[in-house]
XYZ file of C-alpha atoms in Angstrom:
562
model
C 3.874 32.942 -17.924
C 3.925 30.545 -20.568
C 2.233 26.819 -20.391
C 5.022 24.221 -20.643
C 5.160 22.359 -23.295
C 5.346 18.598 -24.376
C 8.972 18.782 -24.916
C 10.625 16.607 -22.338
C 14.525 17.447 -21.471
C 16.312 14.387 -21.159
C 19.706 13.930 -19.691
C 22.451 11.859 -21.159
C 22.544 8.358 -21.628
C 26.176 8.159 -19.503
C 24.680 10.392 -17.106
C 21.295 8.549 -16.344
C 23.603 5.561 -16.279
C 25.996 7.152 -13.445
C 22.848 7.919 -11.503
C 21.573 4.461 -11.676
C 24.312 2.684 -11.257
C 25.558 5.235 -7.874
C 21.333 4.524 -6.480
C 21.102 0.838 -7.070
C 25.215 0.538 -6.520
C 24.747 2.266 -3.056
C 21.824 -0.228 -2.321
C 23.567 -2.979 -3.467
C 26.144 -2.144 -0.988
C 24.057 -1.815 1.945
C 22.819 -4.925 1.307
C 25.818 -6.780 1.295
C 27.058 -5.662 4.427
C 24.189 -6.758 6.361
C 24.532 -10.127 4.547
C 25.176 -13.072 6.482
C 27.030 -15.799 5.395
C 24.502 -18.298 6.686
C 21.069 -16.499 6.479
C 17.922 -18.063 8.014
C 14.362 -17.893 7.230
C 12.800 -16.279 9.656
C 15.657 -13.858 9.344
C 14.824 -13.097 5.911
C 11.054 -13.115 6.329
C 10.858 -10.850 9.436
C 14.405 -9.635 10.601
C 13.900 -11.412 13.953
C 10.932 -9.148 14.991
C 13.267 -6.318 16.701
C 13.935 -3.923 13.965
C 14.699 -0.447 15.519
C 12.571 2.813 15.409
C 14.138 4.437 12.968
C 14.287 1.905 10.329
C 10.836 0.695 11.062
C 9.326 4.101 10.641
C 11.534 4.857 7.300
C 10.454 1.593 6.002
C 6.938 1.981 6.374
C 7.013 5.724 5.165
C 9.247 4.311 2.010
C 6.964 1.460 1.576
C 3.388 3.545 1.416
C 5.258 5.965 -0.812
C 5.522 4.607 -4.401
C 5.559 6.126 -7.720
C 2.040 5.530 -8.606
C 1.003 7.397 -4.843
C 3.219 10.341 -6.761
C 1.314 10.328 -9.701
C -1.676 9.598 -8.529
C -1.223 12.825 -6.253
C -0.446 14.974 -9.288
C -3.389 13.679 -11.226
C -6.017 14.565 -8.172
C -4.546 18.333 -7.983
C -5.002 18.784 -11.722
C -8.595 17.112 -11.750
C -10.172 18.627 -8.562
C -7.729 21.543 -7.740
C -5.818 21.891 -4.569
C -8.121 20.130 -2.494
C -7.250 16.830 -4.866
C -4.174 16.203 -3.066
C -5.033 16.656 0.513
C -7.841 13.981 -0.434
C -5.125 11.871 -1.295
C -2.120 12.801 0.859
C -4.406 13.057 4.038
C -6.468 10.014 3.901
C -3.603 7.835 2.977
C -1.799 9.514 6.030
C -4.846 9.187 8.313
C -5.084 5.284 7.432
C -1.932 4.587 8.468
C -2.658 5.928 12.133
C -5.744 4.047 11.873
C -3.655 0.691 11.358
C -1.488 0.727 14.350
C -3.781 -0.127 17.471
C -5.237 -2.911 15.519
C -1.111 -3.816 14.692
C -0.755 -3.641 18.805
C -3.135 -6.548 19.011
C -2.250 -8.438 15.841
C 1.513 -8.542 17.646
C 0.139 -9.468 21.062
C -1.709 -12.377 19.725
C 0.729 -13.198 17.219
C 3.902 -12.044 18.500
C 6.250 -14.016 15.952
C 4.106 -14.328 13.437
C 5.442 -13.524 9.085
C 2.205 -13.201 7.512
C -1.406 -12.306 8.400
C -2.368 -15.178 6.425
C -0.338 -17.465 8.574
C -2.113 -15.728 11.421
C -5.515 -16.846 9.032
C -4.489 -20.652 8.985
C -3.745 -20.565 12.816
C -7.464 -18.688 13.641
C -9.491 -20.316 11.040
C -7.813 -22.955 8.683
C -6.825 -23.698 5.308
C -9.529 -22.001 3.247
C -9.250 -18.231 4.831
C -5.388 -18.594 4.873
C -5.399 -18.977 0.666
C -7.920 -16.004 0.210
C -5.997 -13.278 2.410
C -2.681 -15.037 0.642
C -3.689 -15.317 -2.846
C -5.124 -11.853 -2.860
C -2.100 -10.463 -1.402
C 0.089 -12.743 -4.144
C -1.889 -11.336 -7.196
C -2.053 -7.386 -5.479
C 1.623 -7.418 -5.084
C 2.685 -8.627 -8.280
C 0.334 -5.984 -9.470
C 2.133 -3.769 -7.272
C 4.994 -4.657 -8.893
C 4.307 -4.644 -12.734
C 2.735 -0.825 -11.961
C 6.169 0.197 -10.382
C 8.340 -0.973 -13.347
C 6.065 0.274 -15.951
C 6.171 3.714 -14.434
C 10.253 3.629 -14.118
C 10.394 2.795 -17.662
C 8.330 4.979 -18.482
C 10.248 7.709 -16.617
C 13.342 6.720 -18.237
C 12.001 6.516 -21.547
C 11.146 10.034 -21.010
C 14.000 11.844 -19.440
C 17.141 9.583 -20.884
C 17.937 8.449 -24.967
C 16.754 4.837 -23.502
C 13.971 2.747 -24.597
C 10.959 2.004 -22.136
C 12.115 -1.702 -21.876
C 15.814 -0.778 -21.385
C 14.133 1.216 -18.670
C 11.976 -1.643 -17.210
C 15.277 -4.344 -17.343
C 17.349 -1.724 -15.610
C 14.873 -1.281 -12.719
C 14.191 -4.431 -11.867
C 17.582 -5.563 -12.163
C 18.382 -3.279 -9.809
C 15.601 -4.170 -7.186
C 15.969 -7.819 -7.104
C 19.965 -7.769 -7.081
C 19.320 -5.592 -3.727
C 17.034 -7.855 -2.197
C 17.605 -11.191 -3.416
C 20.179 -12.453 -0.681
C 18.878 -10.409 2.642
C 14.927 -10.538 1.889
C 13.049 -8.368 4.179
C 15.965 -7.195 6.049
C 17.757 -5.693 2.705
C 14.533 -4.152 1.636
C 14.272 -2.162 5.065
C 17.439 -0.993 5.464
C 17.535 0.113 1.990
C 14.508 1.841 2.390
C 15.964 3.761 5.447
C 18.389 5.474 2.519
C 15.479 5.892 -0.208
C 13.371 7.740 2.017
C 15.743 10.133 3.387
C 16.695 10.547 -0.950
C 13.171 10.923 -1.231
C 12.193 13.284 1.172
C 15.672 15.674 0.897
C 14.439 16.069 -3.002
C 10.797 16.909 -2.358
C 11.856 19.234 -0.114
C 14.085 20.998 -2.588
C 12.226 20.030 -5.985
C 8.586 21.409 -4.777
C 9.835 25.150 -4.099
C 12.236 24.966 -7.166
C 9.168 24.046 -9.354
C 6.886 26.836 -7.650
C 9.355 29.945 -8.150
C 10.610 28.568 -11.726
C 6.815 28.265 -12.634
C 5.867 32.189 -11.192
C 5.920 31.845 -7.751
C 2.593 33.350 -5.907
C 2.079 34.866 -9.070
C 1.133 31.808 -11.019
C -2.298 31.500 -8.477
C -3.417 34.881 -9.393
C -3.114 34.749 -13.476
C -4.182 31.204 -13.736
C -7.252 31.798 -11.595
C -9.028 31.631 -14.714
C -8.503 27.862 -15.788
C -10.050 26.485 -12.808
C -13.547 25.525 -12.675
C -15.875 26.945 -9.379
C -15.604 22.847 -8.237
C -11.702 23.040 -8.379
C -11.456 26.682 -7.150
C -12.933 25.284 -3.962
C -11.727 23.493 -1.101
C -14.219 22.042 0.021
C -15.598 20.529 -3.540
C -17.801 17.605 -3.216
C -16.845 16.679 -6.757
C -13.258 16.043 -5.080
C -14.721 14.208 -1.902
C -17.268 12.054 -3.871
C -14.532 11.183 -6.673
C -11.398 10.830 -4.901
C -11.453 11.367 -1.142
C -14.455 9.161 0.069
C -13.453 6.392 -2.445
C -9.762 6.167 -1.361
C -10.739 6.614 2.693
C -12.649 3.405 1.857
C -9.676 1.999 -0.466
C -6.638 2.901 1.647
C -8.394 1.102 4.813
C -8.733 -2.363 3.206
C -5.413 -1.931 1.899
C -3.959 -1.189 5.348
C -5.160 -4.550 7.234
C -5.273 -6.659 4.132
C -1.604 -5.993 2.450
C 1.321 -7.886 3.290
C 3.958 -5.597 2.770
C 2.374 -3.165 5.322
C 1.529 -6.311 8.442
C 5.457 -7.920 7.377
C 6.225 -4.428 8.551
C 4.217 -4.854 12.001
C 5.614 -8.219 12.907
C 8.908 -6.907 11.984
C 9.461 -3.897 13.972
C 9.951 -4.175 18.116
C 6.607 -3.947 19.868
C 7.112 -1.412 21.480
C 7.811 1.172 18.973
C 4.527 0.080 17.077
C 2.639 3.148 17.896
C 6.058 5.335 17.222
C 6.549 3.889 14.212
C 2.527 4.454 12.539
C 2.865 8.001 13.938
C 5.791 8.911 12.150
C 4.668 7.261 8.965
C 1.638 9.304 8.895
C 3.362 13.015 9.385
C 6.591 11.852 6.680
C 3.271 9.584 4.114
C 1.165 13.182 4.367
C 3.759 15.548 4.208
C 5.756 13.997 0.775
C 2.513 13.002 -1.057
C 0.577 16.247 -0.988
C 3.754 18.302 -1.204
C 4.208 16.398 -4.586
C -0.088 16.691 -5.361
C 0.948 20.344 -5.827
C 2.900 19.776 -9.205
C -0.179 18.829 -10.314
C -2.172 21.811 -8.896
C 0.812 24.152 -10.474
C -0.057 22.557 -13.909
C -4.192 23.408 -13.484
C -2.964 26.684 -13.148
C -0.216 27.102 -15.788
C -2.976 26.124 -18.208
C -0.921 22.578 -19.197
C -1.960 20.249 -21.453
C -0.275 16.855 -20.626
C 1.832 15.289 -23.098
C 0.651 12.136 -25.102
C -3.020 13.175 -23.117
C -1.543 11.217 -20.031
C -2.039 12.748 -17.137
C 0.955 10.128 -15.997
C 3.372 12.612 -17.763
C 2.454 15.392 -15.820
C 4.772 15.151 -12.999
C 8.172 14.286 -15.327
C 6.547 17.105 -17.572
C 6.608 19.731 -15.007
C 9.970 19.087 -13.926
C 11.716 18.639 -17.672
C 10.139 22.523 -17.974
C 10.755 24.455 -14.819
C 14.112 22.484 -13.011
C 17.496 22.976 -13.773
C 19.304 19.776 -15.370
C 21.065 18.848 -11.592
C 17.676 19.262 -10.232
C 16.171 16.954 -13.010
C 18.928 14.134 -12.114
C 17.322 14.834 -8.189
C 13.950 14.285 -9.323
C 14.682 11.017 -11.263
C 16.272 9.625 -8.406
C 13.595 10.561 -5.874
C 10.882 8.997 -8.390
C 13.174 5.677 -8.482
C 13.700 5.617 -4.920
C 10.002 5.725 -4.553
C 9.086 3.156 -6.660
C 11.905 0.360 -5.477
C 11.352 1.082 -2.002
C 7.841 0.129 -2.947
C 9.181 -2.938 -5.574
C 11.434 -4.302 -3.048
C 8.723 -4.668 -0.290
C 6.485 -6.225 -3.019
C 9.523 -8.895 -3.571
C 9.983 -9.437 0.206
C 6.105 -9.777 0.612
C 5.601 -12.366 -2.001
C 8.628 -14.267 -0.509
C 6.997 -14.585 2.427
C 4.155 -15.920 1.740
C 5.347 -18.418 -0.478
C 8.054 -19.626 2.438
C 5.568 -19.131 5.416
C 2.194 -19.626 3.493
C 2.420 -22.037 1.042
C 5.676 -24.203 1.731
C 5.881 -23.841 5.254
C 2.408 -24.673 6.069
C 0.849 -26.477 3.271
C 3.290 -28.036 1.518
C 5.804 -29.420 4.097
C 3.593 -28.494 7.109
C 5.068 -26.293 10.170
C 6.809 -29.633 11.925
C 9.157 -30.409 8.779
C 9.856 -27.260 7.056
C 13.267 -27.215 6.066
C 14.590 -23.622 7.186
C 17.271 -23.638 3.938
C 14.544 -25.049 1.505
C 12.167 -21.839 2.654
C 15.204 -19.921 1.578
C 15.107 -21.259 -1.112
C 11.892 -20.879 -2.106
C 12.254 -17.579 -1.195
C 14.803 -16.578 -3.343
C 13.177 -18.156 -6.342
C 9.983 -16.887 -5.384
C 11.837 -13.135 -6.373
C 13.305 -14.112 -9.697
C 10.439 -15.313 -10.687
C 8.224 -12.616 -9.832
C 10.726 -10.122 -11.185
C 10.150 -11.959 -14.222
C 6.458 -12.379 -14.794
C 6.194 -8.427 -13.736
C 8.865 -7.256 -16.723
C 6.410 -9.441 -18.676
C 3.593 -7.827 -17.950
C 5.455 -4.743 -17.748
C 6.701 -5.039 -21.259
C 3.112 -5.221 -22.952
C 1.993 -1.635 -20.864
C -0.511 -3.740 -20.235
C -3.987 -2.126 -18.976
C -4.178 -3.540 -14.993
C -6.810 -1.196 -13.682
C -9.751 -3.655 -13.544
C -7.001 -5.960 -11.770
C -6.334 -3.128 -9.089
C -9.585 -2.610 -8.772
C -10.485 -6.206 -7.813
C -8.047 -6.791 -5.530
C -8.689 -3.793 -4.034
C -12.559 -4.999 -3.605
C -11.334 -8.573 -2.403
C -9.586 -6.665 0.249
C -12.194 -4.367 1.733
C -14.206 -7.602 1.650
C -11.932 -9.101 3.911
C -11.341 -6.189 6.284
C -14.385 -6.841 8.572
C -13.707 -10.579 8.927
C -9.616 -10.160 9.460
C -10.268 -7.403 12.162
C -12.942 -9.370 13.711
C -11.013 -12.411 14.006
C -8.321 -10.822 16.305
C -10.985 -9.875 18.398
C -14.158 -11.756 18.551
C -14.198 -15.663 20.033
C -17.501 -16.642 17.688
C -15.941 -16.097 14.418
C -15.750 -18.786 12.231
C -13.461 -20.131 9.558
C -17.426 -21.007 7.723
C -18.539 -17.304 8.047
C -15.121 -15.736 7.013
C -15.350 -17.427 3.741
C -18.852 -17.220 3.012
C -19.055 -13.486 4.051
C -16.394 -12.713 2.177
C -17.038 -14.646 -1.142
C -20.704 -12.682 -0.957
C -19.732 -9.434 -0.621
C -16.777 -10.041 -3.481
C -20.135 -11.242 -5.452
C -22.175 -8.110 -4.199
C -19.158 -5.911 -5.232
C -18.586 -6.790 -8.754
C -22.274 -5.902 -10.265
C -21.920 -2.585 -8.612
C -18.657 -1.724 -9.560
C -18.640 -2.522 -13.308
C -22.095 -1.263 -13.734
C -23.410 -4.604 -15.082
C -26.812 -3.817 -13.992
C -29.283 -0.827 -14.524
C -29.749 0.836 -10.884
C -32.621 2.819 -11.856
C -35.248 2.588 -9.680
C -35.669 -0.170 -6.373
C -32.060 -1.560 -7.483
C -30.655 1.503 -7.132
C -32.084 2.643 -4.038
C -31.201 -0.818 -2.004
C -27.735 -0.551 -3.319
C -27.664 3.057 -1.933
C -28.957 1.603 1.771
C -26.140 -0.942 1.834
C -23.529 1.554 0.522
C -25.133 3.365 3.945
C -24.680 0.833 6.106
C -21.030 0.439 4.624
C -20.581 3.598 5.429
C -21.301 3.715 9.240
C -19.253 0.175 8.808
C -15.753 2.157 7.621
C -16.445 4.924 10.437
C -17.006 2.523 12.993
C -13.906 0.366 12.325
C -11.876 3.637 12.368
C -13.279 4.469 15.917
C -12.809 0.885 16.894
C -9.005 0.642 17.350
C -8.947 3.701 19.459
C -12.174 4.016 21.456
C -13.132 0.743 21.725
C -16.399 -0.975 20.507
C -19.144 0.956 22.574
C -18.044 3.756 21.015
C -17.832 2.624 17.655
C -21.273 1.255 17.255
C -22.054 4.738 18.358
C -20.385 6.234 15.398
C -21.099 3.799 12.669
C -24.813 4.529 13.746
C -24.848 8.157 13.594
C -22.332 8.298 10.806
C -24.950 5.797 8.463
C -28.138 7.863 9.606
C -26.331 10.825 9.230
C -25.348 10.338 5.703
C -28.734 8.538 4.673
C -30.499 11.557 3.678
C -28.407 12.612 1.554
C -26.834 8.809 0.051
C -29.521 7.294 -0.614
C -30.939 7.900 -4.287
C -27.998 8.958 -5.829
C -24.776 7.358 -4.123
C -25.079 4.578 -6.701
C -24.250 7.317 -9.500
C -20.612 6.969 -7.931
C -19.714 3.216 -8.766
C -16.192 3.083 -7.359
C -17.158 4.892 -3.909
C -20.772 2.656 -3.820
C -19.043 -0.600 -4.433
C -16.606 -0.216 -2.062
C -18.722 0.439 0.412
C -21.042 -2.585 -0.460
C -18.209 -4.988 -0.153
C -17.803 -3.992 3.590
C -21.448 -3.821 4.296
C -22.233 -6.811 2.752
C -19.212 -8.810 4.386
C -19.574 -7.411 7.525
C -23.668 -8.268 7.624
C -23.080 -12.015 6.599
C -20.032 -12.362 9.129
C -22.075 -10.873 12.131
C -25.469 -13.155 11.739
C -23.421 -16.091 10.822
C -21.464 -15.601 14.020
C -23.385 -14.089 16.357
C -25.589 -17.341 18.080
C -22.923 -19.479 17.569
C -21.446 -21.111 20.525
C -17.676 -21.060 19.515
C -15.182 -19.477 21.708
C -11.984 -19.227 20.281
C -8.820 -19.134 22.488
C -6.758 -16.322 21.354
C -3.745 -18.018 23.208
C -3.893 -21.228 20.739
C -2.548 -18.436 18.292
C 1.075 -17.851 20.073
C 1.478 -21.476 20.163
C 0.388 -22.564 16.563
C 2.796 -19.977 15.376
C 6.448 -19.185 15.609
C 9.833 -19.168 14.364
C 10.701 -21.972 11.379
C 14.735 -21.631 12.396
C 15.180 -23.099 15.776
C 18.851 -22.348 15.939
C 20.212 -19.639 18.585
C 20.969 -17.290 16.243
C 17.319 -16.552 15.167
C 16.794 -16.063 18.811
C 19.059 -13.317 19.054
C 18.324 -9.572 17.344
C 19.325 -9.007 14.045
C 21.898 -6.888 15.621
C 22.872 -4.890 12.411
C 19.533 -4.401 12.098
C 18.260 -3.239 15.348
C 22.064 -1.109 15.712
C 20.766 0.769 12.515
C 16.903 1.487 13.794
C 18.713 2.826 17.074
């Protein structure tokens, strides 16, 4: 059993450009036969809120699937072993069941709603509308820049083309696809990218295994594990990846706007079929791909260039047969457009719903083929500013990683304000401008937490604890039941947080951004006398086209989710 090398085999340039133009040709084509020759905004933002079961479900799988999930997979199993990737594959799965009976009663209050921001402005006003917006504009474009950069990459590495041939070539290919349907091109595409996707995990996983030494492989590679990656149940794994990303993956849920277009998109009654589904195809693909990475602790590999990025295309230049290489390449760029075309629909939509549609020419006058409009551009120029960013490799962690904390900060006050009369457009801000404020110290280590510092950051990372457990138990159980469980779950985890939890900046931090915001949002709130009617909601918002086709189902659509 030898250790594969950094040798990468790379398929021709006529064949990589037969494969791309067949994937993004194919798309292209779907595409234009749901086109219509006079499209309409809501339309393009939503798909007239009736999309079919199986679409939905494929969409949202396709969607929460996306090249850096892959990687980031791979990387977990060949840091912490083979629990690594059920940390990630599980959680990420798990959050997505979370979501849906807090989706149920997003769509019941805001049945034909676009964006959860929109759903912001109608709640609280102007100022919480922009936050949940512009963190969701800068996330996605992130989003975006990450997925290009890793397609070039890819076919820098597998093909005689250049990284930026690689990058112009992908997105290319994505916005063509989506430009002229929006939303409903990116979901019906995905419906063929997953089904790629999962048809070539299925058959590249095994091929990998039995190419690399089968059940062998485990047995002589024993050796280059450590005792924390030889075992399952390593708290270096749950400290480092899993209790970080349970924390991550949950603000990402209710804050992102490619996931909620999804909700408002799909028929309410297949909400809970939809998450469901998601979660068993999200779990299954992502941990089944973890395991490259496991195979590689094992096979003693080094990866190439020292990025652990190259470890998936790595495995699979060394152990698959050239046909089965083409495969993989295709199931790596299906992941990342179906991800790249939901960030392009997403951003659309909250330029047309958020910005023009209620703050520029206000809900009464928005001009349906002007949102279009806006939408359209809103794509090219994204595409744009991501191959720019793209193009310099640039370094966007610390940009992930503040979005990501803007958007735990905000999950407390968003899920609150579907639910509780007393909250305030005043508190939502405030609470979560503090806890962004509470976050950032934590998180880049800018002060010393020896001593008291330490120790009260470790009692709020507590109390953010019982906060994520009790949200979790919320949705399903109710809120009796989930002050029972934050409760026990903080107390029970005190013992053992507090004096060292702060050691762990990404898991503390994360946690103090939903303590903190949830703290200052509950005593702003709780005396006040404001009693919000949830029914104002249903009619502040609602379609921008008031012509009888948006009425009617998008009847390719729904035909297709049938």
């Amino acid at each position: 059993m030898t250790p594969p090398g950094e040798d990468f085999y790379q398929l021709s340039g006529w064949t990589v450009i037969l494969l791309l133009v067949l994937f993004y040709g194919g798309t292209l084509l779907m595409s234009a036969l749901i086109g219509k020759k006079k499209e309409n905004a809501d339309g393009y933002m939503t798909a007239g809120n009736k999309i079919g079961f199986g679409v939905s479900a494929a969409s949202m799988t396709a969607t929460w699937i996306w090249a850096s999930s892959m990687y980031a997979s791979a990387t977990a199993g060949y840091t912490y072993g083979i629990s690594g990737p059920i940390h990630y594959g599980l959680w990420g799965a798990l959050m997505i069941l979370f979501i849906y009976p807090f989706g149920r009663r997003i769509r019941k209050v805001a049945p034909k709603a676009h964006t959860l921001a929109e759903v912001m402005y109608a709640r609280h006003g102007r100022s919480s509308q922009l936050m949940l917006a512009g963190s969701n504009i800068v996330g996605s474009l992130i989003s975006l820049t990450s997925n290009f950069i890793a397609g070039g990459a890819l076919i820098a590495l597998l093909s005689p083309f250049s990284f930026s041939q690689g990058i112009i070539v992908i997105a290319a290919g994505v916005l063509l696809y989506t430009l002229w349907s929006g939303f409903r091109a990116s979901v019906l595409t995905d419906f063929a990218q997953v089904v790629a996707m999962l048809g070539a995990v299925v058959v590249i996983i095994p091929a990998v295994f039995f190419a690399a030494g089968g059940p062998d492989m485990f047995e002589q590679g024993a050796q280059n594990l450590t005792p924390q990656q030889s075992n399952f149940f390593s708290s270096d794994a749950f400290l480092n990846q899993g209790a970080p990303y349970i924390a991550a993956v949950l603000a990402y849920a209710i804050g992102n706007q490619t996931i909620a277009q999804r909700l408002f998109a799909v028929r309410e009654d297949l909400i809970k079929r939809t998450f469901v589904t998601a979660t068993v195809g999200y779990g299954a693909t992502i941990i089944g791909v973890g395991m490259l990475g496991v195979m590689a602790l094992y096979l003693g590999l080094s990866p190439a260039g020292g990025d652990v990025n190259n470890l998936i295309p790595q495995m699979a230049s060394t152990y698959l047969h050239p046909l089965l290489i083409g495969v993989f390449l295709i199931m790596i760029i299906g992941a990342l457009s179906s991800t790249a075309d939901s960030d392009l629909a997403a951003l659309s939509s909250i330029m047309m719903a958020d910005v023009y549609g209620q703050n520029v020419a206000g809900k009464k006058k928005a001009n349906p083929k002007t949102m279009l409009l806006v939408g359209r551009i809103t794509m090219i120029v994204a595409t744009a500013a991501a191959l720019y960013f793209a193009s310099g490799q640039m370094n966007i962690l610390d940009l992930l990683v503040f979005v990501g904390a803007l958007w735990g900060a905000l999950v407390f006050p968003v899920i609150a304000s579907f639910y509780w009369e007393k909250v305030t457009n005043k508190a939502f801000t405030i609470s979560v401008l503090v806890a962004l404020a509470a976050f950032i110290p934590v998180r880049f280590e800018w002060l010393p937490m020896d001593g008291a510092l330490g120790i009260v950051t470790d009692v709020v990372a507590v109390i953010g604890i019982g906060v994520v457990l009790g949200l979790m138990c919320f949705g399903f159980f109710g809120l009796k039941a989930a002050k029972i469980i934050g409760a026990v779950g903080a107390l029970a985890a005190a013992p053992f947080a507090i004096g060292f939890l702060h050691d762990y900046a990404v898991l503390s931090g994360s946690l103090v951004a939903y303590a903190v915001s949830t703290l200052v949002c509950y005593f702003m709130c709780f005396r006040s006398g404001t009693s919000f009617d949830f029914d104002l909601i249903k009619q502040r918002i609602g379609d921008f086209d008031q012509r009888p086709e948006t009425e009617a189902a998008e009847a390719a659509t729904v035909q297709a989710g049938k």
